[in-house]
C-alpha cells in the first residue's frame, strides 16, 4: 500500500468542540505523552515554534521593553528568559501598545498553594484609578473550582463564562447552568496543568472571543464591549508567590496571505463578440479569480459589466444554479485618460470575519489594493459604443506568484485522460488566488480535507509549494467541524515532511498535532467512539450526504476509525523523525491495539468485507476503500475486498474518490481506477469535461449537490493520481532522497511526463507493448526503488540492455538495486 508518502510499506463550529470534548472514553491506559501536547522545560522549543508559525514576540526574553507596570507596587523582572511577577497586592503588567483583532499566546506557570492569574486582553488602563487595569481576562484558576480558561471581566462586570450568582450581571446569568456544565466536562475541568506550564491562546475577531487552554477550547463568546485594548498578565497578590510567564506572542489579524504570495496577471480576451448595439461579450477562455482593467470610456452616461462562470443560450447566465457565480458592477463614463479597475461584485460571505456563532472561521481576505475579485470566464459590457477599444480590456487574474506552468506535464495514450490532466492541473493553479488553499468561492475558507487533497495535487503540478505549509498553519488556528477533518491535519504535516524533508518545520508543529488524532474519543480497545451528536452531525464519511452509499452511522464507525488509525501510524513515523522515540513506541503500540480491534469488530467474515460499524450489517464502499487505501486490510483479505469494490461504480464524491482510486491503484486494480476516471455517465471527470467547465467541481453534478460551486480543487484528484500512480512517482524517504517508481498502466499503451520534486523534476516515459519499457531520469541526489508491471511470460529485467537482479512479486518485477541518474529499463 503506497498511499501518499507512506514509506514503511512502500506503499469548527463554535459549540462543537465542547461537545466533542465531552467524550469520556479516553482511558488511563493511553500514554499521557501522546494524549496531549507536552511542554519543554526551558521553553526554547516553544519560542522557536511560535516564530516558525509567523507570530511576533511580545517579550524578547531579555528585558521588559514594550511592557509597563501602572501600579506603585509589584515587581516584574526577567529571569532565565521568563517574566517573573512578585507582589503582596494584585497587579497587572501591561503592554505599551493596544491591539484590536489578534491571536495572542501566553504560557503561565502558577506557584504552589493559593494562586490565581490570567491573561488580560483588549483591557484598559486608568492610571488615576484605584483599580487601574480593567477589562477582559482569560482566567488561570489554581483552585479546586477549576474554572481555568474562563472568561472574566476584571473590575467591571465579573464572570461572563461561566457565570455565577453574586459575581455576574443578570445578562450572563441566563447561561449560568449551560456555562457551568461546560466547565464540569472532564476535558475542560482538567485542562489546566496545575503544577506545570500552561498555554493560553486568546483570539479576538471583531466581537467574537475564543479562549483555548492547552489546546482545549473553553470559551467562544460574542461580546462587543471592547474592540481594542492592551495585553496584560496578572499577579493575584499572594505574598511570597512568584508567577512565571514565557513565550508571549501575538499575531495581529486579519492575515492576508495573498499580499505576499499571489500576483495579478494581465490576460487578454480570447474572443470578442458584439451581441447588440449596446452589449459586447468577451471570453477569457478559462475561469480565473480576478477583476478587470479597462480604458476609461469618454463621454457621459453609465454602463455595467456582467461577470459570469456559465453561459446559457450563448449569454452569461444571470440566474445560475448552486453557487455558480454571476454578478454585475456599474461603470460610469468620464473625461479622464488611462485605465481603471472594475472590481468584481462582493459576496458578503467571502469577506465575513465574524458571522453567526455557529458559522465558519473567518474568510480568507484578498488585498484591498486589488479591488474585489470573483471567479469568471465571460464578461458582458452594456452601455459602450461599438468603437470602444474592447481589445484593450484585460482580466487581472490572481495566481500563486511562484506558479510555474512548465514544472509538470502528463500525456498518455488516452486523450480523455490528457484532457482530465489539463483540467485538474489548471484547477490547482486557478485556486491559488488566496495564498492558502480555500474551498472555492462559497465561503473562501480552508477546510482540512480540501486542503490535503489540494496539497497532494499542488506537489505534483508545481515546483514551489510553500502554500501547503502555509495552509497547514492557517488550519491549525482555524479548524473546522467534521470529525475526519482533524486527522487530515496529521496527513498534511506528514505529507509536507515527506515532500520537503524539513525536520525543524515538523518539530515546531509536532506537539500540536496530538490534538488531531481523535485520541480523546478512543477507548481501552483503541477504537474511537461517536456520540449521538457525532453520528448525526460531525462524523462526515463523505460530502455531500447523498454521496455516502447509504452509510449507517453507529457508535463505532469504520471510516472514522480508519482515519484514526492512519493518523496514529503517521504520528509514530513523525515522532521518530523528531527524536521522540518514546512517543513513537506509544503511538505504535496504540496502532497495533486499534488494528486488532478494528479487524475483529468491523470485518464481516461471512461477507469478506467491512461493515459500516458496530450494530449494522450494511457495508458501504466507504467502509471498504478507506481501510484499503490506509493499508488496514490484512493481506489474506485484500483480494475479497478488492473484488467487491471492483464491482462498484463511483458511489462516492470527488473528495472520497481520491481514496477510492488510491486504494485501487495501490492494490493492482489500476485498470478499474482509470475506467472510473473516464466512465460515461455523470460520476466521472469525463462528465466534468463534457460540461465545458475549466475548473473542477465540488460534486459530480448539481443533482448531487444543488449548491455546489464550480471552482473546487478537491475535485481535481487526477492532478496527483496520474503522476503518482500512472507515471508511478512518489517519495519513500523524507525530502525525496529516495523515490518509488511504480507505474500502474491499467489499459494504457504509453504515458510520459514530468513530476516536480524539491531536488528537481523526475522524467518518465513508459510504453507497454509485448515488453514494458521505461526511460527514467532522476535528479541529482535522488535514488529510486523501481517496481514495474510484468508482461506476459516475462523472464527478467534489463537496465540499459544489461540483465539485472530483480524479484518477481505477484504480477510485478521489483529491482533489487536502487537506480540513479538516467536509465532505460525493459521488462521482457
mmCIF file of N, CA, C and O in Angstrom, residues 41-125:
data_model
loop_
_atom_site.group_PDB
_atom_site.id
_atom_site.type_symbol
_atom_site.label_atom_id
_atom_site.label_comp_id
_atom_site.label_asym_id
_atom_site.label_seq_id
_atom_site.Cartn_x
_atom_site.Cartn_y
_atom_site.Cartn_z
ATOM 1 N N UNK A 41 10.839 21.969 29.121
ATOM 2 C CA UNK A 41 11.090 22.621 30.395
ATOM 3 C C UNK A 41 11.648 24.033 30.240
ATOM 4 O O UNK A 41 11.287 24.936 30.985
ATOM 5 N N UNK A 42 12.525 24.244 29.252
ATOM 6 C CA UNK A 42 13.156 25.556 29.155
ATOM 7 C C UNK A 42 12.415 26.538 28.264
ATOM 8 O O UNK A 42 12.755 27.714 28.214
ATOM 9 N N UNK A 43 11.416 26.076 27.547
ATOM 10 C CA UNK A 43 10.597 26.976 26.737
ATOM 11 C C UNK A 43 11.184 27.362 25.404
ATOM 12 O O UNK A 43 10.524 28.017 24.599
ATOM 13 N N UNK A 44 12.434 26.973 25.126
ATOM 14 C CA UNK A 44 13.061 27.407 23.876
ATOM 15 C C UNK A 44 12.384 26.794 22.666
ATOM 16 O O UNK A 44 12.261 27.444 21.620
ATOM 17 N N UNK A 45 11.958 25.538 22.784
ATOM 18 C CA UNK A 45 11.276 24.893 21.661
ATOM 19 C C UNK A 45 9.965 25.601 21.357
ATOM 20 O O UNK A 45 9.591 25.800 20.197
ATOM 21 N N UNK A 46 9.255 25.998 22.415
ATOM 22 C CA UNK A 46 8.004 26.725 22.215
ATOM 23 C C UNK A 46 8.221 28.064 21.555
ATOM 24 O O UNK A 46 7.433 28.488 20.705
ATOM 25 N N UNK A 47 9.302 28.739 21.918
ATOM 26 C CA UNK A 47 9.608 30.039 21.309
ATOM 27 C C UNK A 47 9.885 29.864 19.819
ATOM 28 O O UNK A 47 9.331 30.585 18.984
ATOM 29 N N UNK A 48 10.720 28.885 19.489
ATOM 30 C CA UNK A 48 11.058 28.650 18.086
ATOM 31 C C UNK A 48 9.832 28.248 17.289
ATOM 32 O O UNK A 48 9.675 28.637 16.126
ATOM 33 N N UNK A 49 8.948 27.480 17.919
ATOM 34 C CA UNK A 49 7.731 27.040 17.239
ATOM 35 C C UNK A 49 6.854 28.229 16.882
ATOM 36 O O UNK A 49 6.339 28.321 15.761
ATOM 37 N N UNK A 50 6.682 29.157 17.806
ATOM 38 C CA UNK A 50 5.820 30.304 17.551
ATOM 39 C C UNK A 50 6.408 31.208 16.465
ATOM 40 O O UNK A 50 5.693 31.705 15.590
ATOM 41 N N UNK A 51 7.712 31.415 16.498
ATOM 42 C CA UNK A 51 8.351 32.219 15.456
ATOM 43 C C UNK A 51 8.176 31.552 14.101
ATOM 44 O O UNK A 51 7.876 32.210 13.090
ATOM 45 N N UNK A 52 8.336 30.220 14.075
ATOM 46 C CA UNK A 52 8.189 29.474 12.826
ATOM 47 C C UNK A 52 6.793 29.622 12.249
ATOM 48 O O UNK A 52 6.610 29.590 11.033
ATOM 49 N N UNK A 53 5.809 29.799 13.096
ATOM 50 C CA UNK A 53 4.423 29.882 12.650
ATOM 51 C C UNK A 53 3.964 31.317 12.407
ATOM 52 O O UNK A 53 2.781 31.570 12.242
ATOM 53 N N UNK A 54 4.905 32.257 12.395
ATOM 54 C CA UNK A 54 4.569 33.610 11.993
ATOM 55 C C UNK A 54 4.107 34.537 13.098
ATOM 56 O O UNK A 54 3.546 35.601 12.814
ATOM 57 N N UNK A 55 4.364 34.187 14.367
ATOM 58 C CA UNK A 55 3.961 35.041 15.475
ATOM 59 C C UNK A 55 5.048 36.062 15.799
ATOM 60 O O UNK A 55 6.239 35.831 15.570
ATOM 61 N N UNK A 56 4.645 37.182 16.383
ATOM 62 C CA UNK A 56 5.555 38.246 16.797
ATOM 63 C C UNK A 56 5.722 38.202 18.308
ATOM 64 O O UNK A 56 4.722 38.197 19.040
ATOM 65 N N UNK A 57 6.959 38.167 18.814
ATOM 66 C CA UNK A 57 7.140 38.132 20.268
ATOM 67 C C UNK A 57 6.653 39.424 20.928
ATOM 68 O O UNK A 57 6.934 40.525 20.458
ATOM 69 N N UNK A 58 5.929 39.285 22.028
ATOM 70 C CA UNK A 58 5.588 40.423 22.873
ATOM 71 C C UNK A 58 6.661 40.632 23.934
ATOM 72 O O UNK A 58 6.719 41.699 24.559
ATOM 73 N N UNK A 59 7.484 39.604 24.151
ATOM 74 C CA UNK A 59 8.546 39.635 25.155
ATOM 75 C C UNK A 59 9.781 39.017 24.525
ATOM 76 O O UNK A 59 9.730 37.908 23.996
ATOM 77 N N UNK A 60 10.909 39.748 24.566
ATOM 78 C CA UNK A 60 12.111 39.290 23.868
ATOM 79 C C UNK A 60 12.968 38.330 24.677
ATOM 80 O O UNK A 60 14.007 37.873 24.202
ATOM 81 N N UNK A 61 12.559 38.020 25.906
ATOM 82 C CA UNK A 61 13.310 37.083 26.730
ATOM 83 C C UNK A 61 14.479 37.711 27.455
ATOM 84 O O UNK A 61 15.167 37.029 28.229
ATOM 85 N N UNK A 62 14.718 39.020 27.240
ATOM 86 C CA UNK A 62 15.896 39.670 27.826
ATOM 87 C C UNK A 62 15.547 40.821 28.754
ATOM 88 O O UNK A 62 16.177 41.023 29.788
ATOM 89 N N UNK A 63 14.552 41.626 28.344
ATOM 90 C CA UNK A 63 14.176 42.777 29.170
ATOM 91 C C UNK A 63 12.682 43.017 29.013
ATOM 92 O O UNK A 63 11.992 42.319 28.264
ATOM 93 N N UNK A 64 12.177 44.006 29.714
ATOM 94 C CA UNK A 64 10.737 44.281 29.730
ATOM 95 C C UNK A 64 10.363 45.434 28.797
ATOM 96 O O UNK A 64 9.354 46.116 29.019
ATOM 97 N N UNK A 65 11.159 45.619 27.751
ATOM 98 C CA UNK A 65 10.806 46.608 26.751
ATOM 99 C C UNK A 65 9.457 46.298 26.129
ATOM 100 O O UNK A 65 9.171 45.165 25.757
ATOM 101 N N UNK A 66 8.609 47.331 26.027
ATOM 102 C CA UNK A 66 7.265 47.136 25.493
ATOM 103 C C UNK A 66 6.221 46.842 26.546
ATOM 104 O O UNK A 66 5.032 46.696 26.223
ATOM 105 N N UNK A 67 6.642 46.766 27.822
ATOM 106 C CA UNK A 67 5.727 46.489 28.933
ATOM 107 C C UNK A 67 5.864 47.575 30.005
ATOM 108 O O UNK A 67 6.906 48.222 30.115
ATOM 109 N N UNK A 68 4.802 47.744 30.799
ATOM 110 C CA UNK A 68 4.882 48.696 31.909
ATOM 111 C C UNK A 68 4.005 48.228 33.063
ATOM 112 O O UNK A 68 3.027 47.485 32.877
ATOM 113 N N UNK A 69 4.356 48.674 34.244
ATOM 114 C CA UNK A 69 3.582 48.413 35.449
ATOM 115 C C UNK A 69 2.927 49.719 35.875
ATOM 116 O O UNK A 69 3.611 50.643 36.333
ATOM 117 N N UNK A 70 1.612 49.845 35.722
ATOM 118 C CA UNK A 70 0.950 51.114 36.067
ATOM 119 C C UNK A 70 0.733 51.303 37.566
ATOM 120 O O UNK A 70 0.173 52.326 37.981
ATOM 121 N N UNK A 71 1.168 50.351 38.387
ATOM 122 C CA UNK A 71 0.940 50.406 39.832
ATOM 123 C C UNK A 71 2.208 50.900 40.534
ATOM 124 O O UNK A 71 3.331 50.716 40.043
ATOM 125 N N UNK A 72 2.034 51.505 41.734
ATOM 126 C CA UNK A 72 3.214 51.926 42.509
ATOM 127 C C UNK A 72 3.868 50.769 43.258
ATOM 128 O O UNK A 72 4.873 50.976 43.940
ATOM 129 N N UNK A 73 3.311 49.600 43.141
ATOM 130 C CA UNK A 73 3.841 48.421 43.819
ATOM 131 C C UNK A 73 3.924 47.266 42.819
ATOM 132 O O UNK A 73 3.479 47.371 41.677
ATOM 133 N N UNK A 74 4.467 46.151 43.284
ATOM 134 C CA UNK A 74 4.619 44.984 42.424
ATOM 135 C C UNK A 74 5.954 45.014 41.701
ATOM 136 O O UNK A 74 6.436 46.081 41.292
ATOM 137 N N UNK A 75 6.557 43.863 41.573
ATOM 138 C CA UNK A 75 7.858 43.756 40.921
ATOM 139 C C UNK A 75 7.772 42.828 39.721
ATOM 140 O O UNK A 75 7.203 41.742 39.803
ATOM 141 N N UNK A 76 8.319 43.254 38.623
ATOM 142 C CA UNK A 76 8.426 42.429 37.423
ATOM 143 C C UNK A 76 9.894 42.359 37.030
ATOM 144 O O UNK A 76 10.566 43.390 36.936
ATOM 145 N N UNK A 77 10.385 41.150 36.823
ATOM 146 C CA UNK A 77 11.786 41.000 36.436
ATOM 147 C C UNK A 77 11.924 39.842 35.458
ATOM 148 O O UNK A 77 11.055 38.975 35.365
ATOM 149 N N UNK A 78 13.032 39.854 34.719
ATOM 150 C CA UNK A 78 13.318 38.809 33.751
ATOM 151 C C UNK A 78 14.301 37.836 34.368
ATOM 152 O O UNK A 78 15.386 38.229 34.820
ATOM 153 N N UNK A 79 13.904 36.556 34.384
ATOM 154 C CA UNK A 79 14.749 35.503 34.958
ATOM 155 C C UNK A 79 14.785 34.331 33.988
ATOM 156 O O UNK A 79 13.754 33.710 33.720
ATOM 157 N N UNK A 80 15.943 34.059 33.435
ATOM 158 C CA UNK A 80 16.093 32.894 32.562
ATOM 159 C C UNK A 80 15.132 32.869 31.390
ATOM 160 O O UNK A 80 14.600 31.812 31.039
ATOM 161 N N UNK A 81 14.899 34.029 30.777
ATOM 162 C CA UNK A 81 14.007 34.091 29.626
ATOM 163 C C UNK A 81 12.539 34.086 29.981
ATOM 164 O O UNK A 81 11.684 33.939 29.093
ATOM 165 N N UNK A 82 12.220 34.258 31.280
ATOM 166 C CA UNK A 82 10.837 34.305 31.749
ATOM 167 C C UNK A 82 10.565 35.655 32.408
ATOM 168 O O UNK A 82 11.484 36.328 32.890
ATOM 169 N N UNK A 83 9.288 36.050 32.435
ATOM 170 C CA UNK A 83 8.863 37.185 33.242
ATOM 171 C C UNK A 83 8.372 36.647 34.572
ATOM 172 O O UNK A 83 7.483 35.777 34.613
ATOM 173 N N UNK A 84 8.950 37.130 35.659
ATOM 174 C CA UNK A 84 8.505 36.752 36.995
ATOM 175 C C UNK A 84 7.816 37.956 37.645
ATOM 176 O O UNK A 84 8.371 39.068 37.655
ATOM 177 N N UNK A 85 6.634 37.715 38.185
ATOM 178 C CA UNK A 85 5.887 38.744 38.897
ATOM 179 C C UNK A 85 5.862 38.397 40.380
ATOM 180 O O UNK A 85 5.546 37.259 40.755
ATOM 181 N N UNK A 86 6.177 39.386 41.221
ATOM 182 C CA UNK A 86 6.147 39.226 42.671
ATOM 183 C C UNK A 86 5.397 40.408 43.264
ATOM 184 O O UNK A 86 5.578 41.555 42.824
ATOM 185 N N UNK A 87 4.575 40.159 44.286
ATOM 186 C CA UNK A 87 3.797 41.254 44.884
ATOM 187 C C UNK A 87 3.097 40.750 46.130
ATOM 188 O O UNK A 87 2.991 39.541 46.378
ATOM 189 N N UNK A 88 2.587 41.692 46.939
ATOM 190 C CA UNK A 88 1.697 41.323 48.040
ATOM 191 C C UNK A 88 0.324 41.963 47.857
ATOM 192 O O UNK A 88 -0.503 41.958 48.751
ATOM 193 N N UNK A 89 0.096 42.532 46.662
ATOM 194 C CA UNK A 89 -1.218 43.017 46.245
ATOM 195 C C UNK A 89 -1.408 42.678 44.767
ATOM 196 O O UNK A 89 -0.429 42.536 44.031
ATOM 197 N N UNK A 90 -2.658 42.577 44.350
ATOM 198 C CA UNK A 90 -2.924 42.281 42.940
ATOM 199 C C UNK A 90 -2.396 43.412 42.061
ATOM 200 O O UNK A 90 -2.606 44.585 42.336
ATOM 201 N N UNK A 91 -1.702 42.995 40.978
ATOM 202 C CA UNK A 91 -1.298 43.986 39.980
ATOM 203 C C UNK A 91 -1.162 43.308 38.624
ATOM 204 O O UNK A 91 -1.100 42.081 38.517
ATOM 205 N N UNK A 92 -1.105 44.151 37.592
ATOM 206 C CA UNK A 92 -1.006 43.671 36.212
ATOM 207 C C UNK A 92 0.158 44.366 35.512
ATOM 208 O O UNK A 92 0.348 45.581 35.670
ATOM 209 N N UNK A 93 0.896 43.612 34.760
ATOM 210 C CA UNK A 93 1.884 44.149 33.837
ATOM 211 C C UNK A 93 1.227 44.208 32.474
ATOM 212 O O UNK A 93 0.644 43.216 32.020
ATOM 213 N N UNK A 94 1.292 45.358 31.803
ATOM 214 C CA UNK A 94 0.550 45.536 30.553
ATOM 215 C C UNK A 94 1.481 46.021 29.441
ATOM 216 O O UNK A 94 2.541 46.606 29.685
ATOM 217 N N UNK A 95 1.052 45.784 28.204
ATOM 218 C CA UNK A 95 1.823 46.232 27.040
ATOM 219 C C UNK A 95 1.687 47.736 26.863
ATOM 220 O O UNK A 95 0.726 48.366 27.316
ATOM 221 N N UNK A 96 2.689 48.310 26.210
ATOM 222 C CA UNK A 96 2.600 49.729 25.853
ATOM 223 C C UNK A 96 1.636 49.961 24.701
ATOM 224 O O UNK A 96 1.085 51.047 24.552
ATOM 225 N N UNK A 97 1.446 48.939 23.891
ATOM 226 C CA UNK A 97 0.681 49.080 22.652
ATOM 227 C C UNK A 97 -0.700 48.447 22.796
ATOM 228 O O UNK A 97 -0.861 47.428 23.477
ATOM 229 N N UNK A 98 -1.675 49.052 22.136
ATOM 230 C CA UNK A 98 -3.018 48.478 22.065
ATOM 231 C C UNK A 98 -3.153 47.592 20.836
ATOM 232 O O UNK A 98 -2.480 47.806 19.830
ATOM 233 N N UNK A 99 -4.046 46.628 20.932
ATOM 234 C CA UNK A 99 -4.303 45.703 19.830
ATOM 235 C C UNK A 99 -5.812 45.550 19.659
ATOM 236 O O UNK A 99 -6.577 45.634 20.624
ATOM 237 N N UNK A 100 -6.241 45.309 18.429
ATOM 238 C CA UNK A 100 -7.675 45.180 18.120
ATOM 239 C C UNK A 100 -8.027 43.716 17.866
ATOM 240 O O UNK A 100 -8.470 43.009 18.766
ATOM 241 N N UNK A 101 -7.827 43.244 16.646
ATOM 242 C CA UNK A 101 -8.086 41.835 16.313
ATOM 243 C C UNK A 101 -6.752 41.100 16.296
ATOM 244 O O UNK A 101 -5.782 41.554 15.673
ATOM 245 N N UNK A 102 -6.710 39.951 16.950
ATOM 246 C CA UNK A 102 -5.431 39.274 17.124
ATOM 247 C C UNK A 102 -5.654 37.857 17.649
ATOM 248 O O UNK A 102 -6.746 37.478 18.081
ATOM 249 N N UNK A 103 -4.559 37.108 17.643
ATOM 250 C CA UNK A 103 -4.453 35.851 18.366
ATOM 251 C C UNK A 103 -3.225 35.963 19.245
ATOM 252 O O UNK A 103 -2.117 36.146 18.749
ATOM 253 N N UNK A 104 -3.413 35.905 20.559
ATOM 254 C CA UNK A 104 -2.314 36.054 21.495
ATOM 255 C C UNK A 104 -2.085 34.727 22.208
ATOM 256 O O UNK A 104 -3.038 33.999 22.524
ATOM 257 N N UNK A 105 -0.817 34.389 22.429
ATOM 258 C CA UNK A 105 -0.462 33.138 23.091
ATOM 259 C C UNK A 105 0.489 33.436 24.242
ATOM 260 O O UNK A 105 1.492 34.136 24.063
ATOM 261 N N UNK A 106 0.161 32.906 25.430
ATOM 262 C CA UNK A 106 0.955 33.139 26.630
ATOM 263 C C UNK A 106 1.070 31.832 27.400
ATOM 264 O O UNK A 106 0.071 31.122 27.576
ATOM 265 N N UNK A 107 2.260 31.520 27.883
ATOM 266 C CA UNK A 107 2.452 30.360 28.749
ATOM 267 C C UNK A 107 2.589 30.831 30.187
ATOM 268 O O UNK A 107 3.343 31.766 30.481
ATOM 269 N N UNK A 108 1.845 30.172 31.096
ATOM 270 C CA UNK A 108 1.771 30.570 32.502
ATOM 271 C C UNK A 108 2.140 29.377 33.380
ATOM 272 O O UNK A 108 1.691 28.251 33.136
ATOM 273 N N UNK A 109 2.930 29.637 34.418
ATOM 274 C CA UNK A 109 3.239 28.621 35.436
ATOM 275 C C UNK A 109 2.841 29.200 36.791
ATOM 276 O O UNK A 109 3.430 30.179 37.263
ATOM 277 N N UNK A 110 1.810 28.619 37.400
ATOM 278 C CA UNK A 110 1.344 29.086 38.695
ATOM 279 C C UNK A 110 2.265 28.590 39.808
ATOM 280 O O UNK A 110 2.828 27.501 39.728
ATOM 281 N N UNK A 111 2.383 29.368 40.884
ATOM 282 C CA UNK A 111 3.109 28.878 42.054
ATOM 283 C C UNK A 111 2.274 27.855 42.817
ATOM 284 O O UNK A 111 1.066 27.722 42.588
ATOM 285 N N UNK A 112 2.915 27.133 43.711
ATOM 286 C CA UNK A 112 2.185 26.208 44.560
ATOM 287 C C UNK A 112 1.333 26.983 45.555
ATOM 288 O O UNK A 112 1.554 28.163 45.823
ATOM 289 N N UNK A 113 0.340 26.279 46.112
ATOM 290 C CA UNK A 113 -0.532 26.922 47.080
ATOM 291 C C UNK A 113 -1.598 27.754 46.414
ATOM 292 O O UNK A 113 -1.936 27.568 45.240
ATOM 293 N N UNK A 114 -2.161 28.704 47.192
ATOM 294 C CA UNK A 114 -3.205 29.569 46.637
ATOM 295 C C UNK A 114 -2.629 30.409 45.501
ATOM 296 O O UNK A 114 -1.614 31.101 45.676
ATOM 297 N N UNK A 115 -3.268 30.345 44.366
ATOM 298 C CA UNK A 115 -2.751 31.072 43.215
ATOM 299 C C UNK A 115 -3.860 31.296 42.201
ATOM 300 O O UNK A 115 -4.736 30.446 42.012
ATOM 301 N N UNK A 116 -3.822 32.460 41.575
ATOM 302 C CA UNK A 116 -4.795 32.791 40.540
ATOM 303 C C UNK A 116 -4.156 33.835 39.628
ATOM 304 O O UNK A 116 -3.552 34.784 40.104
ATOM 305 N N UNK A 117 -4.281 33.630 38.339
ATOM 306 C CA UNK A 117 -3.689 34.563 37.397
ATOM 307 C C UNK A 117 -4.566 34.636 36.158
ATOM 308 O O UNK A 117 -5.734 34.215 36.181
ATOM 309 N N UNK A 118 -4.005 35.142 35.086
ATOM 310 C CA UNK A 118 -4.767 35.222 33.853
ATOM 311 C C UNK A 118 -4.092 36.095 32.824
ATOM 312 O O UNK A 118 -3.061 36.738 33.093
ATOM 313 N N UNK A 119 -4.674 36.100 31.649
ATOM 314 C CA UNK A 119 -4.202 36.927 30.543
ATOM 315 C C UNK A 119 -5.256 37.993 30.274
ATOM 316 O O UNK A 119 -6.406 37.674 29.950
ATOM 317 N N UNK A 120 -4.877 39.253 30.432
ATOM 318 C CA UNK A 120 -5.767 40.343 30.079
ATOM 319 C C UNK A 120 -5.653 40.605 28.581
ATOM 320 O O UNK A 120 -4.569 40.495 27.997
ATOM 321 N N UNK A 121 -6.770 40.946 27.961
ATOM 322 C CA UNK A 121 -6.748 41.243 26.529
ATOM 323 C C UNK A 121 -7.808 42.283 26.218
ATOM 324 O O UNK A 121 -8.864 42.321 26.834
ATOM 325 N N UNK A 122 -7.497 43.148 25.284
ATOM 326 C CA UNK A 122 -8.331 44.315 24.984
ATOM 327 C C UNK A 122 -8.679 45.057 26.278
ATOM 328 O O UNK A 122 -9.782 45.593 26.426
ATOM 329 N N UNK A 123 -7.743 45.055 27.217
ATOM 330 C CA UNK A 123 -8.036 45.670 28.517
ATOM 331 C C UNK A 123 -7.682 47.153 28.492
ATOM 332 O O UNK A 123 -7.083 47.661 27.535
ATOM 333 N N UNK A 124 -8.051 47.842 29.552
ATOM 334 C CA UNK A 124 -7.868 49.288 29.644
ATOM 335 C C UNK A 124 -7.078 49.641 30.891
ATOM 336 O O UNK A 124 -7.082 48.904 31.870
ATOM 337 N N UNK A 125 -6.409 50.800 30.852
ATOM 338 C CA UNK A 125 -5.613 51.276 31.974
ATOM 339 C C UNK A 125 -6.051 52.691 32.326
ATOM 340 O O UNK A 125 -6.075 53.580 31.470
#
